[in-house]
XYZ file of C-alpha atoms in Angstrom:
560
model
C -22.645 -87.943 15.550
C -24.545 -84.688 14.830
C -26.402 -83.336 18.315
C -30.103 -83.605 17.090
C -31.447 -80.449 19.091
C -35.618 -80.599 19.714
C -36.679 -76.749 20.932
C -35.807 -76.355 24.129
C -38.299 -77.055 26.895
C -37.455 -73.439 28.158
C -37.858 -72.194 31.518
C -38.361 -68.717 29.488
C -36.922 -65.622 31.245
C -34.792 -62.616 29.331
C -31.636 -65.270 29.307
C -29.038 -65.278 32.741
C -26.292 -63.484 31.061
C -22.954 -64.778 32.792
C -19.903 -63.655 30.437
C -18.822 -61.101 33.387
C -19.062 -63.318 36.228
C -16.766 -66.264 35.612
C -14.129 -65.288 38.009
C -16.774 -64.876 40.556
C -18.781 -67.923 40.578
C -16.162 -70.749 40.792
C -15.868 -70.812 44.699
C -13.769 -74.627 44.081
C -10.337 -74.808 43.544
C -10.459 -77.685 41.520
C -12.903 -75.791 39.012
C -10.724 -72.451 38.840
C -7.706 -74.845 38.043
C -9.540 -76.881 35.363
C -10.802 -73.766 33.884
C -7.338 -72.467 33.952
C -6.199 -75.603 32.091
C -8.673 -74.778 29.609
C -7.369 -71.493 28.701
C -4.002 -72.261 28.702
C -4.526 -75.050 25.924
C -6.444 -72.533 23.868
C -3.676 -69.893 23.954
C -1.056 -72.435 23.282
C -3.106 -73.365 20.207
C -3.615 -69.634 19.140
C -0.064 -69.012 19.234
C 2.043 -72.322 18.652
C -0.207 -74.228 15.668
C 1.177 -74.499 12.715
C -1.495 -73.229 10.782
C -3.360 -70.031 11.561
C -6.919 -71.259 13.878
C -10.144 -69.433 14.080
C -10.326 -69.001 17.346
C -14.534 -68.345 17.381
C -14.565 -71.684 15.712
C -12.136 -73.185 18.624
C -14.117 -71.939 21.233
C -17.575 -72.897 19.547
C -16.333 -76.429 19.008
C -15.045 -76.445 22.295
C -18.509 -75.919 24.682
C -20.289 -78.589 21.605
C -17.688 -80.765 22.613
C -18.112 -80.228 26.388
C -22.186 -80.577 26.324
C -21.411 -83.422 24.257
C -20.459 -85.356 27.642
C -24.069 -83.884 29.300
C -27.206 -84.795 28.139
C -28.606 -85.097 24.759
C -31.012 -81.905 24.953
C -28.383 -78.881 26.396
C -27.225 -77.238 23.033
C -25.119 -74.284 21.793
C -26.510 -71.549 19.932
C -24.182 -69.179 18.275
C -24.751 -65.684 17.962
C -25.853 -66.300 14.054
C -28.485 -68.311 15.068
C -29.695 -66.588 18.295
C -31.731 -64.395 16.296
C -33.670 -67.120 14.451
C -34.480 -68.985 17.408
C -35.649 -66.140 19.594
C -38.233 -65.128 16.945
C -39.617 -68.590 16.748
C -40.273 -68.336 20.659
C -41.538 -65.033 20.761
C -44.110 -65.455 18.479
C -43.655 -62.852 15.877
C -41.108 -61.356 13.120
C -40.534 -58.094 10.894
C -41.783 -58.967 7.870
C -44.518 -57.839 4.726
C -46.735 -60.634 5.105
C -46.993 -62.981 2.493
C -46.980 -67.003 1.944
C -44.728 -67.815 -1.061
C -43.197 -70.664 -2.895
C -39.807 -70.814 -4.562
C -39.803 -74.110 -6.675
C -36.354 -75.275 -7.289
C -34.708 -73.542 -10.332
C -37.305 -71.259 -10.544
C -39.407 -67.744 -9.887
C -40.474 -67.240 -6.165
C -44.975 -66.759 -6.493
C -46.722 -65.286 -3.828
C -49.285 -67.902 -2.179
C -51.142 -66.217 0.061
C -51.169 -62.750 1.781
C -52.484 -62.112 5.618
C -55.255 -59.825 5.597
C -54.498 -56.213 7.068
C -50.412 -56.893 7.065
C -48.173 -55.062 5.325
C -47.758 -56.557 1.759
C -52.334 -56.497 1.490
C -52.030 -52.261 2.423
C -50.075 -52.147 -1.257
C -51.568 -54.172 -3.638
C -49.328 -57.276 -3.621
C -51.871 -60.131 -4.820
C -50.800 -64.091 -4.403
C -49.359 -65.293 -8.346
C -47.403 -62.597 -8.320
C -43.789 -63.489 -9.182
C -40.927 -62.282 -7.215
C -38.318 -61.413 -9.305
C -35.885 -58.755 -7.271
C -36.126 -58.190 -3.430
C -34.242 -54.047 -3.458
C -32.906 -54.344 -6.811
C -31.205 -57.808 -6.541
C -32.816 -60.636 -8.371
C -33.420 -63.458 -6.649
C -34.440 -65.564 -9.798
C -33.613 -69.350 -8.721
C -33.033 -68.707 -5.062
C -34.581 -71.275 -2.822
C -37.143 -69.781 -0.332
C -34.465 -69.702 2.913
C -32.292 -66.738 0.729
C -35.327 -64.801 -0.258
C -36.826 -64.897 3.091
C -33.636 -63.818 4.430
C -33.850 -60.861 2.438
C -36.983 -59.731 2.825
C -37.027 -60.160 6.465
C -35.709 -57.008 8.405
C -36.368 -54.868 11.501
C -39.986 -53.685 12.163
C -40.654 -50.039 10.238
C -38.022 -50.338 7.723
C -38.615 -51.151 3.666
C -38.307 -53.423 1.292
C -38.619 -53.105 -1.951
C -40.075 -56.037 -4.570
C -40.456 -56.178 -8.126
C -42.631 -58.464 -9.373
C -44.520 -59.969 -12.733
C -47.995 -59.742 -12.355
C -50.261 -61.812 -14.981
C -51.686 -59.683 -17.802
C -49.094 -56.647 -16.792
C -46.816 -55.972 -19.219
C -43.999 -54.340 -17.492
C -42.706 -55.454 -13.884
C -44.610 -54.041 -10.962
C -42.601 -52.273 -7.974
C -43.786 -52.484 -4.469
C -42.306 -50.279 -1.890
C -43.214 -52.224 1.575
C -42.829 -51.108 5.312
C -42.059 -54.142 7.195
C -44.571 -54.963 10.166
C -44.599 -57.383 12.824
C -46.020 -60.328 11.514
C -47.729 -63.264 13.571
C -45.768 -66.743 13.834
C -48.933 -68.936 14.422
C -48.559 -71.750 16.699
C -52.194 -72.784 16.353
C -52.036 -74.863 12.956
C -56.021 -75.194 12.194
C -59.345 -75.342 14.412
C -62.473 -75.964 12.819
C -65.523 -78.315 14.272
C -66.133 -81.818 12.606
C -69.659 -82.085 13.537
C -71.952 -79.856 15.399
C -70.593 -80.980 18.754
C -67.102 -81.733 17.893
C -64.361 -79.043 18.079
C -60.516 -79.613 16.397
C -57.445 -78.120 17.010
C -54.113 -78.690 16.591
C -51.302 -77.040 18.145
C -47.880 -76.824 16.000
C -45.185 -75.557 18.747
C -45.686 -74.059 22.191
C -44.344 -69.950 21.488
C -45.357 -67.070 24.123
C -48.593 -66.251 21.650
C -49.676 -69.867 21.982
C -52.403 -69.361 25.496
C -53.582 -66.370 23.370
C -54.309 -67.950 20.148
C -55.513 -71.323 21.846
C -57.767 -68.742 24.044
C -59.334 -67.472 20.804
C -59.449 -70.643 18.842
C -61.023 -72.695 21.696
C -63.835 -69.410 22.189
C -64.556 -69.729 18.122
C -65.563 -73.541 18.701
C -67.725 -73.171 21.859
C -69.606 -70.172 20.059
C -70.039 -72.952 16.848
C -71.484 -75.354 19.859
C -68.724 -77.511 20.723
C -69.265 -79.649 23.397
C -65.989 -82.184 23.026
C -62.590 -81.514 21.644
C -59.683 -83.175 19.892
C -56.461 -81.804 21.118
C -53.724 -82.900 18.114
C -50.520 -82.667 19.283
C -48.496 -84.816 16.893
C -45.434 -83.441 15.511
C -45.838 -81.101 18.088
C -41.595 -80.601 19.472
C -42.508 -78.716 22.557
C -41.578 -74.951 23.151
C -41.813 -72.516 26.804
C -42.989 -74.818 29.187
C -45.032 -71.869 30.887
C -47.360 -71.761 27.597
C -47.508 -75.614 27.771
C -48.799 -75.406 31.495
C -51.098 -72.595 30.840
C -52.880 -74.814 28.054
C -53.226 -77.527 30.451
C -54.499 -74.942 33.191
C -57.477 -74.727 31.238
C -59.333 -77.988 31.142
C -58.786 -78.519 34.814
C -60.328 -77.324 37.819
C -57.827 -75.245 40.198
C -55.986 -77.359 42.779
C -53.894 -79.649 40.604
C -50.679 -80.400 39.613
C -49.446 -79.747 36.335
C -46.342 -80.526 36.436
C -43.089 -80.411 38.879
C -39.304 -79.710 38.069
C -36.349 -81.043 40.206
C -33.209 -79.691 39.507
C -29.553 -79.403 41.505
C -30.152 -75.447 42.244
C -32.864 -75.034 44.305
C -34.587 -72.526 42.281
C -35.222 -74.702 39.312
C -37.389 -77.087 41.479
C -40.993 -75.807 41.228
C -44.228 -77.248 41.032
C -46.884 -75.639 38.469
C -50.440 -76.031 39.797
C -53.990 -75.482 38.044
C -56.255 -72.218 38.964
C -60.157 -72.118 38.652
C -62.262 -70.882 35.805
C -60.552 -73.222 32.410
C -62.063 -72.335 29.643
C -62.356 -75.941 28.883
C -63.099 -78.339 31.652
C -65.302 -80.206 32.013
C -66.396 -81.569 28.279
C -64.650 -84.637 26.833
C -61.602 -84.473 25.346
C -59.302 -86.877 23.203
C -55.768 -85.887 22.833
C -53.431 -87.240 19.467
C -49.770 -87.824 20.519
C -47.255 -89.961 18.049
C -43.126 -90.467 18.724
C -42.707 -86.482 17.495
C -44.727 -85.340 20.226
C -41.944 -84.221 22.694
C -41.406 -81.628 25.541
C -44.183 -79.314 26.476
C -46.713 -81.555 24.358
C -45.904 -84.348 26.664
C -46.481 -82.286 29.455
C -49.793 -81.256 28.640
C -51.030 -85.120 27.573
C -49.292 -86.524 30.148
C -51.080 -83.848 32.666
C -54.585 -84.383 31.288
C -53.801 -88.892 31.691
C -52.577 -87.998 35.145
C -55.903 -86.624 36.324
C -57.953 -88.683 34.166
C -58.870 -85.596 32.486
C -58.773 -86.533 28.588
C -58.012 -89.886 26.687
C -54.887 -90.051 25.124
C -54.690 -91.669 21.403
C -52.281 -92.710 18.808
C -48.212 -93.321 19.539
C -46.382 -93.575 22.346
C -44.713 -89.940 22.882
C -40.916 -88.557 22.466
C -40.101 -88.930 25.530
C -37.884 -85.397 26.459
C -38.038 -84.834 30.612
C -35.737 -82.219 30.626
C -36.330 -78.192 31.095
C -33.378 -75.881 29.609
C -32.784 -72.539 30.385
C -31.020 -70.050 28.047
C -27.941 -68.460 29.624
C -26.446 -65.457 27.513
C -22.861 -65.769 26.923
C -20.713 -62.023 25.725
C -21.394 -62.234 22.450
C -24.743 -62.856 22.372
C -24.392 -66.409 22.038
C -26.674 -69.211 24.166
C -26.070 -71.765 26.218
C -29.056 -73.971 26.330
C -28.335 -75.989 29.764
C -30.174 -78.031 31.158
C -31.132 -77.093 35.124
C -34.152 -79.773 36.038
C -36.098 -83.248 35.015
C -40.023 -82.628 34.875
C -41.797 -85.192 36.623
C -46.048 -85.710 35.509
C -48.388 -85.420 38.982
C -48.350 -89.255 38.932
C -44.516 -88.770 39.738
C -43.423 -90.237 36.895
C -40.086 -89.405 34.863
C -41.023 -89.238 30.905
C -37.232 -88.723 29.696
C -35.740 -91.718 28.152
C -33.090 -92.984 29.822
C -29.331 -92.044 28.478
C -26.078 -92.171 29.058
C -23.911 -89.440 29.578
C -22.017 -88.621 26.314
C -23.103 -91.476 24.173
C -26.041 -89.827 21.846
C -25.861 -92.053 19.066
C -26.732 -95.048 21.613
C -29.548 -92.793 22.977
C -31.256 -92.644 19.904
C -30.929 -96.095 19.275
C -31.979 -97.090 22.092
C -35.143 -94.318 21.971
C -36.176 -95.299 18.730
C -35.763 -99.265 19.037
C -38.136 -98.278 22.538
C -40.791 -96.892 20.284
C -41.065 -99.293 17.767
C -41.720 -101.804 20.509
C -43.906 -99.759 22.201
C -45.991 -98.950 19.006
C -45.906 -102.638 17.642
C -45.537 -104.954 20.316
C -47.885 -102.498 23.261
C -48.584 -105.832 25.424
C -44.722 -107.357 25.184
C -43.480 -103.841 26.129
C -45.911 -103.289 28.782
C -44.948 -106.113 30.538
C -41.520 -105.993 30.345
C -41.773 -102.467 32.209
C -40.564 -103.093 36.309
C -42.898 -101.574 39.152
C -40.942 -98.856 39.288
C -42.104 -97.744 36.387
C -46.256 -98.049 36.974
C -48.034 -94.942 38.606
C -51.699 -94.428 39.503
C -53.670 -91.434 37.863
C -56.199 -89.698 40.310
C -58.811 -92.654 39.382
C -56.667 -95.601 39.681
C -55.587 -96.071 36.188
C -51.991 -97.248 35.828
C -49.931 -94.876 33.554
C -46.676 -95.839 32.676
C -43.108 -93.808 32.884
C -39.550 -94.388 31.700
C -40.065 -93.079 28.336
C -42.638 -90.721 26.793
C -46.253 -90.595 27.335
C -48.235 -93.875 26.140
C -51.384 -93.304 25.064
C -54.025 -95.259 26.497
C -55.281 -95.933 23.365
C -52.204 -97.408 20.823
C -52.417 -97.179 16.792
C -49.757 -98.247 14.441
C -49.436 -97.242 11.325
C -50.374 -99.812 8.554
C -47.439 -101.174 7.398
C -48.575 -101.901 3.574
C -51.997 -100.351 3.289
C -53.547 -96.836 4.091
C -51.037 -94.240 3.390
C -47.999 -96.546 3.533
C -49.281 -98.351 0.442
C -46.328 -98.624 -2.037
C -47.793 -96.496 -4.814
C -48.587 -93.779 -2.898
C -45.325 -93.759 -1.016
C -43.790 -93.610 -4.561
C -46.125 -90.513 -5.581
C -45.238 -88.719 -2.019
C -41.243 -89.836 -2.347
C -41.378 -88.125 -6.186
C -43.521 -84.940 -4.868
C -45.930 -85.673 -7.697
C -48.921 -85.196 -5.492
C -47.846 -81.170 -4.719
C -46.175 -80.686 -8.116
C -49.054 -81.493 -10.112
C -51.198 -80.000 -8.326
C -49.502 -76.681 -8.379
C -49.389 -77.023 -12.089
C -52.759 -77.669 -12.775
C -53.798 -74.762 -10.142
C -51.247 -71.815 -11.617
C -52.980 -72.687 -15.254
C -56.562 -71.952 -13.874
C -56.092 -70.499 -10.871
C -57.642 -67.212 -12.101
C -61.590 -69.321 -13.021
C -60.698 -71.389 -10.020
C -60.068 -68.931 -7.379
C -63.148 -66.896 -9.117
C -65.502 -70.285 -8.385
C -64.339 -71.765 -4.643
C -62.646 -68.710 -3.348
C -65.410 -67.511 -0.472
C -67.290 -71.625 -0.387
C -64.173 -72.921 1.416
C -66.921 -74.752 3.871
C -68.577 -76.621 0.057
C -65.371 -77.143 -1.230
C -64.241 -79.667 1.899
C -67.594 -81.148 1.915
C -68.263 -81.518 -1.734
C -65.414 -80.741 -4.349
C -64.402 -83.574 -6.258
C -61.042 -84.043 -8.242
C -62.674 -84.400 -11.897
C -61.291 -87.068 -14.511
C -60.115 -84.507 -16.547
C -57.625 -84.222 -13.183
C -57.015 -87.545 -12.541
C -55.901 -88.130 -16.192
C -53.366 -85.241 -16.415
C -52.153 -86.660 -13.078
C -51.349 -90.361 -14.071
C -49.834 -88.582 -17.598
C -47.743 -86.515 -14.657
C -46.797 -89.207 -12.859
C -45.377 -91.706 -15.913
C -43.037 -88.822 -16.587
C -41.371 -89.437 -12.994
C -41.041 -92.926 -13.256
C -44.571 -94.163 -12.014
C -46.838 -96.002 -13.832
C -50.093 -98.405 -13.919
C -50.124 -101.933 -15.906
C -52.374 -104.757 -16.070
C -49.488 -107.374 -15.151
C -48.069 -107.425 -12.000
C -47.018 -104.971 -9.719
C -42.721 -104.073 -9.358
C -42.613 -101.349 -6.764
C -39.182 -101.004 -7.186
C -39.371 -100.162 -10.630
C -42.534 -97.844 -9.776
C -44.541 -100.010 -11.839
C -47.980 -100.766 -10.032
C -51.154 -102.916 -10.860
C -54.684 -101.954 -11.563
C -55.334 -103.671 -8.184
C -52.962 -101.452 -6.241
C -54.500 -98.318 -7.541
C -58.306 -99.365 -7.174
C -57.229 -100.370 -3.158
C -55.589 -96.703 -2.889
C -57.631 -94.313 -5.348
C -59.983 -93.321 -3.330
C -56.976 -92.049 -1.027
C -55.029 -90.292 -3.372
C -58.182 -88.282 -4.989
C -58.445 -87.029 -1.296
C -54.742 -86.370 -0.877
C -54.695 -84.107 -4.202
C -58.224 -82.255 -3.084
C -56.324 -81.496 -0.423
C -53.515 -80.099 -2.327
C -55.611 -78.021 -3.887
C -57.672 -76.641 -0.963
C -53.938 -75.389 0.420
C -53.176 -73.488 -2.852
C -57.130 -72.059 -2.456
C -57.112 -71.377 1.781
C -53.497 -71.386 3.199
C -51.790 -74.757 5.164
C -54.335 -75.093 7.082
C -57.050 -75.991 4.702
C -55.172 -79.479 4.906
C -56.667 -81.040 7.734
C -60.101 -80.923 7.346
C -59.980 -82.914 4.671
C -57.091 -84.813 5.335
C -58.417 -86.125 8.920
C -61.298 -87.434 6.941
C -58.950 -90.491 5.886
C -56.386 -89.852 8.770
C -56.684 -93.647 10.439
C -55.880 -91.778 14.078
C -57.988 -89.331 13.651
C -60.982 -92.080 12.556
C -60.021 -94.234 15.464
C -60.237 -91.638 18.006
C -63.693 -90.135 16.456
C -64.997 -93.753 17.643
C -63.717 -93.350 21.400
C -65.934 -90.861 22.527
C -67.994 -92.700 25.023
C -64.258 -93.743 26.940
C -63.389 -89.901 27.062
C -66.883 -89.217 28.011
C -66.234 -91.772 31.020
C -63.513 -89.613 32.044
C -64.836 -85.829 31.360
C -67.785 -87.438 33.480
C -65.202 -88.818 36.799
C -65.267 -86.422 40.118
C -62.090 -84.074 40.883
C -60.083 -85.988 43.045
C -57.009 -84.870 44.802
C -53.852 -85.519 43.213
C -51.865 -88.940 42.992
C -49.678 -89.390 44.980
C -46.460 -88.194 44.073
C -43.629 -90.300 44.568
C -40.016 -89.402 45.824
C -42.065 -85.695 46.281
């Protein structure tokens, strides 16, 4: 079975580089000799098979196969990768600074450009077409190739040709790559004049900074409560994780503790004074993709009855790994310590060693159960597995974070309604709406460009939309009849559309606000039909309960 890898919970420090030190650190003789054994077969294979070997390929295969009998989170980056991976951590990449879509089969168009980066200083304008990235056309190529190639060290060029509408002739750019910003911070905007949203995408070492600036923008708009969204949210450096949590709660508690077999990797993290955040109410969004150092931070805030925790039960990843440099360049991703939460409770899912396809099984069976059967699971869960928050509340370990608040998806209406599962499973939703934008985009852009604010609250798909949609749509295979509905067929009644338009008109508004604003205009008016989202904006006076509880002294922490 493939190793799913989730981004390491690191421990982040400039990687232990050990390739020189092998012959120094093995103080057993039973290791030396098994390590002997190990070289011995790989020469024998070099030499004696009866086909020529790679031997980079051996040796990769070989540590996979080795972690393979670990845990399911240690991993194995090679040296092709180690770039990649690095540059989602630190935050930032050489690059010109543009959003762009490359449809399949088709010409790469700019969506978006940051202000003041590289690609804005020359006159590159979103629609235009990318046709050849330094005299290469990349016609066709999928987005992965072209970023590829425009990508490159910070101060170099690039140079783009591109069709711009109403030019005749192709337009050449000559760009100096910059460092460009990997956000971490997906969207923050307030909901109502008291109520502040944002939602964290990955924990990177810009994260504290950008949450810093984000959470300062909503208390100058007058927020007074927050929603914390970490779903989807895979974790990151577990330092950035901690420092988030440092700031809604007052100094003296625990964040979080590791344990690990060398006595350096057992540490405990504990909050300072003066969060930026701590003492209005908060609600925190978790679902089964919230992993790592999103579980720390929700599973921090439960412990100290600092926030109310809403929507799935969590991931469930207790490990840290730390990235050890091998000679060339590669990573070892090992894992050195289990985090516990200041209740003392374990969040990683239990596993056996080796056997990954039973761990996810197992995992996602867990979650199910835990999403759609809360009071069965609950009580199936030993003593062993109950903890106490600072308050008394029992909080639960042996497998991710469960919310205190549980909401399953609907399992035939909402979003999971079979016609639009059919429209999101075709793509119709973001096709169509990038058709219908490209031929207007020019009046469209001209009208709602600078009213993004009256476009979320008041913008309406017209008829005229809806029409060319449902015209769209029949040419993938879905259509509307007055008989019955046959899903299969992606046929669908009257009935099924009237329960669900009012949902897909927001959907495609929202389709349209990200070709107009960027990604992020999604969620504003997305969240508006978002049934976690809705739930949680009616739990206010629970968190409020909390936000309003004295600082108490930690748990008490058990096996500590």
């Amino acid at each position: 079975m493939k190793r799913f890898i989730l981004p390491a919970l690191f421990v982040f420090a400039a990687g232990t580089f050990i390739g020189a030190r092998v012959g120094g650190v093995f103080s057993q003789p039973d290791t030396l000799e098994q390590l002997r054994k190990l070289e011995d077969a790989f020469l024998l294979i070099d030499r004696n098979y009866v086909e020529k070997v790679s031997p980079v390929n051996l040796v990769d295969r070989s540590i996979s196969a080795m972690l393979e009998e670990l845990d399911p989170h240690s991993s194995y980056i090679d040296k092709e990768q180690v770039a990649k991976v690095q540059e989602g951590y630190r935050g930032s990449f050489g690059g010109i600074g543009i959003w762009f879509e490359a449809p399949p089969e088709d010409t790469a168009r700019v969506t978006s450009i940051i202000a003041d980066g590289p690609s804005e200083k020359v006159g590159l304008m979103p629609g235009d077409l990318i046709i050849a990235v330094d005299d290469s056309s990349v016609v066709g190529y999928n987005s992965i190739e072209i970023q590829n190639r425009i990508k490159g060290p910070i101060g170099t060029d690039v140079e783009l040709d591109v069709v711009r509408r109403g030019v005749d002739e192709p337009v050449e750019f000559v760009i100096t790559r910059g460092e460009i910003p990997l956000y971490s911070i997906d969207t923050s905007y307030m909901m109502d004049d008291e109520t502040g949203y944002l939602r964290i995408g990955r924990f990177a070492m810009t994260t504290h900074q950008e949450f810093l600036q984000h959470t300062r923008a909503l208390i100058d708009q007058g927020m007074q409560r927050m929603v914390l969204d970490l779903r989807d949210n895979p974790g990151g450096i577990k330092q950035t994780a901690v420092l988030i949590a440092d700031e809604f709660l007052p100094g003296g508690h625990t964040i979080v503790y590791t344990k690990g077999r060398v006595e350096r990797e057992s540490e405990r993290d504990v909050s300072t004074d003066g969060g930026l955040f701590e003492n209005g109410p908060v609600i925190v969004l978790v679902n089964e993709n919230t992993a790592s150092g999103s579980e720390i931070i929700s599973g921090a805030l439960q412990d100290h009855d600092r926030a109310l925790v809403v929507g799935r039960r969590t991931f469930g990843k207790g490990l840290v790994q730390r990235p050890f440099q091998l000679r060339d360049g590669s990573i070892l991703q090992l894992t050195v310590s289990r985090y516990y939460m200041p209740s003392g409770r374990l969040i990683q899912t239990a596993y056996e060693d080796g056997s990954l396809e039973d761990y996810y099984t197992s995992k996602f069976g867990s979650l199910r159960q835990a999403t759609y059967n809360v009071s069965e699971y609950l009580d199936d869960l030993p003593d062993s597995l109950r903890f106490k928050t600072t308050h008394g509340r029992t909080v639960f370990g042996g497998g991710g974070v469960m919310p205190d608040i549980v909401i399953a998806p609907d399992s035939v209406g909402g979003m999971n309604a079979p016609i639009l599962r059919a429209i999101v499973r075709q793509g119709a939703d973001v096709r169509f709406a990038r058709e219908w934008f490209l031929e207007r985009e020019a009046a469209f852009r001209g009208t709602w460009m600078e009213r993004q604010d009256e476009f979320v609250d008041s913008y309406a798909v017209p008829e005229s939309f809806m029409e060319g949609f449902w015209d769209y749509a029949e040419g993938v295979g879905i259509s509307i009849t007055d008989g019955d509905s046959r899903a299969e067929d992606g046929v669908f009644s009257a009935e099924d559309l009237a329960e669900s338009e009012a949902l897909l008109r927001t959907v495609l508004k929202a389709r349209l606000a990200q070709r107009l604003y960027g990604s992020e205009a999604w969620f504003p008016i997305f969240n508006a039909i978002d049934p976690t989202v809705l739930k949680a904006q009616g739990m206010w006076t629970d968190a409020a309960e909390l936000a309003a509880l004295p600082p108490a002294e930690d748990a008490e922490t058990r096996g500590d």
